[in-house]
Amino acid sequence: MLKSMTGFGRGEYEDAQFSVTIEMKTVNHRYNEVAIRLPRFLNPVEDRIRKTILKAVNRGRIDVFINASYTNTENVTIKVDKALALAYHNALRDVGSAIGCDDSKLSEQSEILYLSRCPDVINAQEGFFDVESVWPKLEQALGQALKNLVAMREAEGSNIYGDFIKRADLIVEKLAVVEARSPQVVEEYQSRLSDRINELLEKHNQVIEPERLLQEVAIFADRTSITEEIVRLKSHLKQFKLILDANEPVGRKLDFLIQEFNREANTIASKANDFTLAQVVVEIKAEIEKIREQIQNIE
């Protein structure tokens, strides 16, 4: 199934000790790139998260945002930085001295309460973090987010698929017009060339040799022949539809194939010695360009 590279997914898990919310969004990118923002205590499972995501997403930039909280009261220790508390106490005395209030001081309880709120004076250190017990819970939320993300990418991919088919069919129709018009261009050239030569020769009472005229027309027909280009472009269009139905990431293949589309269309345009053909080829190239733009969104 065709998948877009843009999408969004969200997953959640919560119990008495652990809660997590995972949001991920994907955008167009030439390669596969994952950027994960997560709480520090989940760093041990970052590699697992990355590998899980890469199994489901083959191409695009993936931004992952993880908010989580973990409650573990076992083996929690509280540490007081006594030296820092004393430094804050002395700083308070210096402040009082600076403003001329040497004799004033906070009550002991007030000062203790104030110092306990100063940064890094009191620190709580958690005990052992059990990664293995948390991972299944995190994995559940991650799976939910990925499922929603992939569903959105598939839905957008389905819309792009329909647009591709419509434009490919339109190119086939216009190519049929080019193919039907091509022989007429040679016939019209032969008629114009014959009229011009006869007009010139009549002034000198001479007659052109039919073989010479046919030779000139044959040279023109060979120089302006677009049969090979038409055949190749038709073949590319068939291959294009086959690739669209492949059950694998096809963005890179389509990107290469659309270059072949452009190559054949440009060759036809350069050989098309006819205003009508030139107009139709411009329309074909316009459809090819619209397909090329959409391919940049495909996984």
Short mmCIF file of C-alpha atoms in Angstrom, two decimals:
data_model
loop_
_atom_site.label_atom_id
_atom_site.label_comp_id
_atom_site.label_asym_id
_atom_site.label_seq_id
_atom_site.Cartn_x
_atom_site.Cartn_y
_atom_site.Cartn_z
CA MET A 1 0.00 0.00 0.00
CA LEU A 2 1.24 3.46 -0.92
CA LYS A 3 2.15 5.54 2.14
CA SER A 4 2.72 9.23 2.56
CA MET A 5 5.72 10.48 4.52
CA THR A 6 3.63 12.93 6.54
CA GLY A 7 1.54 11.88 9.52
CA PHE A 8 0.88 12.14 13.24
CA GLY A 9 0.31 9.57 15.98
CA ARG A 10 -0.35 9.64 19.71
CA GLY A 11 -0.27 6.93 22.38
CA GLU A 12 -0.79 6.86 26.15
CA TYR A 13 -0.37 4.58 29.15
CA GLU A 14 -1.05 5.20 32.85
CA ASP A 15 -1.08 3.21 36.07
CA ALA A 16 -0.34 3.92 39.73
CA GLN A 17 3.44 4.12 39.27
CA PHE A 18 4.05 5.01 35.64
CA SER A 19 2.38 7.27 33.10
CA VAL A 20 3.54 8.19 29.62
CA THR A 21 2.30 10.16 26.62
CA ILE A 22 4.00 9.69 23.24
CA GLU A 23 3.44 11.93 20.24
CA MET A 24 5.22 11.53 16.94
CA LYS A 25 5.03 13.36 13.65
CA THR A 26 6.70 12.62 10.35
CA VAL A 27 7.59 14.91 7.46
CA ASN A 28 9.30 14.51 4.09
CA HIS A 29 12.94 13.56 4.15
CA ARG A 30 15.30 11.97 1.66
CA TYR A 31 16.40 9.37 4.20
CA ASN A 32 15.12 7.92 7.49
CA GLU A 33 15.90 10.13 10.48
CA VAL A 34 14.57 9.78 14.04
CA ALA A 35 14.81 12.54 16.67
CA ILE A 36 13.64 11.55 20.16
CA ARG A 37 13.00 13.88 23.10
CA LEU A 38 12.42 11.99 26.35
CA PRO A 39 12.93 12.31 30.12
CA ARG A 40 16.42 11.52 31.36
CA PHE A 41 15.34 8.44 33.31
CA LEU A 42 14.18 6.80 30.04
CA ASN A 43 17.58 7.12 28.37
CA PRO A 44 18.30 3.39 28.87
CA VAL A 45 15.43 2.46 26.51
CA GLU A 46 16.03 5.13 23.84
CA ASP A 47 17.68 2.63 21.50
CA ARG A 48 14.74 0.22 21.86
CA ILE A 49 12.32 3.03 21.05
CA ARG A 50 14.31 3.96 17.94
CA LYS A 51 14.46 0.38 16.65
CA THR A 52 10.72 -0.12 17.22
CA ILE A 53 9.93 3.02 15.23
CA LEU A 54 12.24 2.09 12.36
CA LYS A 55 10.46 -1.24 11.96
CA ALA A 56 7.22 0.61 11.17
CA VAL A 57 8.50 3.69 9.33
CA ASN A 58 10.89 3.29 6.39
CA ARG A 59 11.41 6.85 5.22
CA GLY A 60 10.96 10.40 6.47
CA ARG A 61 12.00 12.54 9.42
CA ILE A 62 10.35 11.32 12.61
CA ASP A 63 10.10 13.65 15.60
CA VAL A 64 9.16 11.81 18.81
CA PHE A 65 8.07 13.61 21.99
CA ILE A 66 7.79 11.54 25.18
CA ASN A 67 6.46 12.89 28.47
CA ALA A 68 6.59 10.42 31.34
CA SER A 69 6.55 10.25 35.14
CA TYR A 70 7.71 7.40 37.33
CA THR A 71 6.91 7.04 41.05
CA ASN A 72 9.21 4.85 43.07
CA THR A 73 9.41 5.45 46.82
CA GLU A 74 11.60 2.42 47.49
CA ASN A 75 15.19 3.18 48.43
CA VAL A 76 14.68 6.93 48.01
CA THR A 77 17.29 8.96 49.90
CA ILE A 78 17.25 12.63 50.85
CA LYS A 79 20.60 14.42 50.91
CA VAL A 80 21.31 17.84 52.42
CA ASP A 81 24.22 19.86 51.12
CA LYS A 82 25.33 21.37 54.43
CA ALA A 83 28.15 23.39 52.93
CA LEU A 84 25.79 24.98 50.43
CA ALA A 85 23.23 25.73 53.17
CA LEU A 86 25.95 27.45 55.23
CA ALA A 87 27.04 29.43 52.17
CA TYR A 88 23.46 30.64 51.65
CA HIS A 89 23.26 31.54 55.39
CA ASN A 90 26.45 33.59 55.18
CA ALA A 91 25.20 35.24 51.99
CA LEU A 92 22.06 36.35 53.82
CA ARG A 93 24.21 37.94 56.53
CA ASP A 94 26.28 39.73 53.85
CA VAL A 95 23.09 41.07 52.27
CA GLY A 96 21.98 42.44 55.64
CA SER A 97 25.35 44.04 56.20
CA ALA A 98 25.27 45.62 52.76
CA ILE A 99 22.01 47.40 53.49
CA GLY A 100 23.00 48.41 57.02
CA CYS A 101 20.94 45.82 58.90
CA ASP A 102 23.70 43.96 60.70
CA ASP A 103 21.62 43.25 63.77
CA SER A 104 18.48 42.03 61.96
CA LYS A 105 17.99 38.39 61.26
CA LEU A 106 15.27 35.96 60.29
CA SER A 107 13.76 33.75 62.93
CA GLU A 108 15.41 30.36 63.04
CA GLN A 109 12.35 28.57 61.65
CA SER A 110 11.90 31.11 58.87
CA GLU A 111 15.55 30.89 57.88
CA ILE A 112 15.49 27.08 57.88
CA LEU A 113 12.39 27.11 55.67
CA TYR A 114 14.00 29.64 53.34
CA LEU A 115 17.27 27.73 53.07
CA SER A 116 15.46 24.45 52.37
CA ARG A 117 13.94 26.06 49.31
CA CYS A 118 17.25 27.28 47.91
CA PRO A 119 18.41 25.38 44.80
CA ASP A 120 20.31 22.13 45.43
CA VAL A 121 20.30 22.41 49.22
CA ILE A 122 17.97 19.41 49.51
CA ASN A 123 18.07 16.69 46.85
CA ALA A 124 16.01 13.54 46.55
CA GLN A 125 17.75 10.62 44.88
CA GLU A 126 15.63 7.78 43.60
CA GLY A 127 16.56 4.20 44.10
CA PHE A 128 16.95 1.53 41.44
CA PHE A 129 14.97 2.15 38.22
CA ASP A 130 13.62 -1.11 36.84
CA VAL A 131 13.82 -0.64 33.06
CA GLU A 132 12.45 -4.09 32.28
CA SER A 133 9.26 -3.56 34.26
CA VAL A 134 8.59 -0.17 32.63
CA TRP A 135 9.44 -1.13 29.03
CA PRO A 136 6.25 -3.19 28.32
CA LYS A 137 4.14 -0.23 29.46
CA LEU A 138 6.13 2.19 27.35
CA GLU A 139 6.02 -0.23 24.43
CA GLN A 140 2.22 -0.33 24.63
CA ALA A 141 1.96 3.46 24.28
CA LEU A 142 4.59 3.43 21.54
CA GLY A 143 2.68 0.79 19.59
CA GLN A 144 -0.52 2.81 19.84
CA ALA A 145 1.23 5.96 18.58
CA LEU A 146 2.81 4.06 15.68
CA LYS A 147 -0.50 2.47 14.74
CA ASN A 148 -2.18 5.88 14.54
CA LEU A 149 0.77 7.34 12.65
CA VAL A 150 0.85 4.57 10.05
CA ALA A 151 -2.96 4.76 9.60
CA MET A 152 -2.70 8.47 8.79
CA ARG A 153 0.19 7.90 6.38
CA GLU A 154 -1.76 5.15 4.62
CA ALA A 155 -4.89 7.32 4.34
CA GLU A 156 -2.94 10.16 2.74
CA GLY A 157 -1.07 7.64 0.58
CA SER A 158 -4.40 6.33 -0.72
CA ASN A 159 -5.38 9.84 -1.83
CA ILE A 160 -2.04 10.31 -3.58
CA TYR A 161 -2.43 6.92 -5.27
CA GLY A 162 -5.74 8.03 -6.81
CA ASP A 163 -4.14 11.24 -8.03
CA PHE A 164 -1.22 9.31 -9.57
CA ILE A 165 -3.55 6.97 -11.48
CA LYS A 166 -5.63 9.86 -12.78
CA ARG A 167 -2.60 11.77 -14.03
CA ALA A 168 -0.95 8.67 -15.54
CA ASP A 169 -4.16 7.92 -17.49
CA LEU A 170 -4.25 11.53 -18.65
CA ILE A 171 -0.68 11.23 -19.95
CA VAL A 172 -1.66 8.04 -21.81
CA GLU A 173 -4.54 9.93 -23.48
CA LYS A 174 -2.32 12.82 -24.52
CA LEU A 175 0.35 10.42 -25.72
CA ALA A 176 -2.23 8.81 -28.02
CA VAL A 177 -2.87 12.26 -29.53
CA VAL A 178 0.88 12.68 -30.11
CA GLU A 179 1.13 9.23 -31.70
CA ALA A 180 -1.80 9.91 -34.04
CA ARG A 181 -0.51 13.33 -35.01
CA SER A 182 3.10 12.32 -35.71
CA PRO A 183 2.54 10.72 -39.19
CA GLN A 184 0.45 13.72 -40.27
CA VAL A 185 3.40 16.00 -39.53
CA VAL A 186 5.53 14.11 -42.07
CA GLU A 187 2.73 14.17 -44.68
CA GLU A 188 2.21 17.89 -44.22
CA TYR A 189 5.95 18.50 -44.50
CA GLN A 190 6.05 16.52 -47.76
CA SER A 191 3.15 18.54 -49.16
CA ARG A 192 4.68 21.89 -48.14
CA LEU A 193 8.11 20.92 -49.45
CA SER A 194 6.66 19.76 -52.77
CA ASP A 195 4.67 22.97 -53.20
CA ARG A 196 7.68 25.17 -52.46
CA ILE A 197 10.00 23.28 -54.81
CA ASN A 198 7.46 23.20 -57.64
CA GLU A 199 6.87 26.89 -57.23
CA LEU A 200 10.57 27.62 -57.53
CA LEU A 201 11.15 25.22 -60.41
CA GLU A 202 8.25 26.60 -62.44
CA LYS A 203 10.07 29.90 -62.61
CA HIS A 204 12.99 28.14 -64.26
CA ASN A 205 10.96 25.70 -66.37
CA GLN A 206 12.35 22.67 -64.58
CA VAL A 207 10.82 19.57 -62.98
CA ILE A 208 11.91 17.97 -59.69
CA GLU A 209 12.80 14.32 -59.60
CA PRO A 210 10.33 12.36 -57.38
CA GLU A 211 13.19 10.31 -55.89
CA ARG A 212 14.90 13.47 -54.67
CA LEU A 213 11.73 14.70 -53.00
CA LEU A 214 11.16 11.33 -51.34
CA GLN A 215 14.74 11.33 -50.08
CA GLU A 216 14.31 14.73 -48.43
CA VAL A 217 11.03 13.63 -46.82
CA ALA A 218 12.66 10.43 -45.57
CA ILE A 219 15.47 12.43 -43.95
CA PHE A 220 12.92 14.68 -42.25
CA ALA A 221 10.84 11.71 -41.10
CA ASP A 222 13.90 10.03 -39.59
CA ARG A 223 15.03 13.20 -37.85
CA THR A 224 11.61 13.90 -36.34
CA SER A 225 10.62 10.30 -35.59
CA ILE A 226 9.34 9.96 -31.99
CA THR A 227 8.19 6.34 -32.21
CA GLU A 228 10.90 5.04 -29.88
CA GLU A 229 10.24 7.72 -27.31
CA ILE A 230 6.51 7.03 -27.38
CA VAL A 231 7.08 3.28 -26.92
CA ARG A 232 9.46 3.86 -24.00
CA LEU A 233 7.15 6.34 -22.31
CA LYS A 234 4.24 3.90 -22.63
CA SER A 235 6.43 1.23 -21.06
CA HIS A 236 7.40 3.56 -18.21
CA LEU A 237 3.72 4.32 -17.56
CA LYS A 238 2.92 0.62 -17.25
CA GLN A 239 5.86 0.12 -14.92
CA PHE A 240 4.72 3.16 -12.91
CA LYS A 241 1.35 1.54 -12.18
CA LEU A 242 2.97 -1.78 -11.27
CA ILE A 243 5.27 -0.05 -8.77
CA LEU A 244 2.32 1.77 -7.22
CA ASP A 245 0.72 -1.58 -6.36
CA ALA A 246 3.87 -3.02 -4.79
CA ASN A 247 3.63 -3.86 -1.09
CA GLU A 248 6.82 -2.03 -0.13
CA PRO A 249 8.23 1.50 0.06
CA VAL A 250 8.37 2.80 -3.52
CA GLY A 251 9.27 6.48 -3.21
CA ARG A 252 12.86 6.11 -4.41
CA LYS A 253 11.86 3.90 -7.36
CA LEU A 254 9.19 6.36 -8.45
CA ASP A 255 11.63 9.24 -8.09
CA PHE A 256 14.01 7.52 -10.51
CA LEU A 257 11.25 6.50 -12.92
CA ILE A 258 9.81 10.01 -13.16
CA GLN A 259 13.22 11.18 -14.39
CA GLU A 260 12.81 8.75 -17.28
CA PHE A 261 9.36 10.23 -17.93
CA ASN A 262 10.92 13.66 -18.23
CA ARG A 263 13.74 12.43 -20.45
CA GLU A 264 11.37 10.91 -23.01
CA ALA A 265 9.01 13.91 -22.91
CA ASN A 266 11.90 16.33 -23.46
CA THR A 267 13.15 14.31 -26.43
CA ILE A 268 9.68 14.28 -27.98
CA ALA A 269 9.45 18.03 -27.45
CA SER A 270 12.80 18.63 -29.13
CA LYS A 271 11.81 16.51 -32.15
CA ALA A 272 8.25 17.76 -32.46
CA ASN A 273 8.47 20.05 -35.49
CA ASP A 274 4.81 20.94 -35.13
CA PHE A 275 2.83 23.48 -33.11
CA THR A 276 0.02 21.09 -32.17
CA LEU A 277 2.46 18.40 -31.01
CA ALA A 278 4.41 20.97 -29.01
CA GLN A 279 1.26 22.06 -27.18
CA VAL A 280 0.31 18.49 -26.26
CA VAL A 281 3.84 17.70 -25.06
CA VAL A 282 3.77 20.78 -22.81
CA GLU A 283 0.57 19.42 -21.26
CA ILE A 284 2.23 16.02 -20.77
CA LYS A 285 5.23 17.63 -19.08
CA ALA A 286 2.90 19.60 -16.79
CA GLU A 287 1.28 16.35 -15.61
CA ILE A 288 4.69 14.74 -15.13
CA GLU A 289 5.79 17.67 -12.97
CA LYS A 290 2.68 17.34 -10.79
CA ILE A 291 3.45 13.64 -10.31
CA ARG A 292 7.08 14.45 -9.49
CA GLU A 293 6.00 16.91 -6.79
CA GLN A 294 3.72 14.31 -5.20
CA ILE A 295 6.42 11.64 -5.28
CA GLN A 296 8.41 13.76 -2.82
CA ASN A 297 5.68 12.91 -0.28
CA ILE A 298 5.88 9.14 -0.75
CA GLU A 299 7.64 6.74 1.60
#
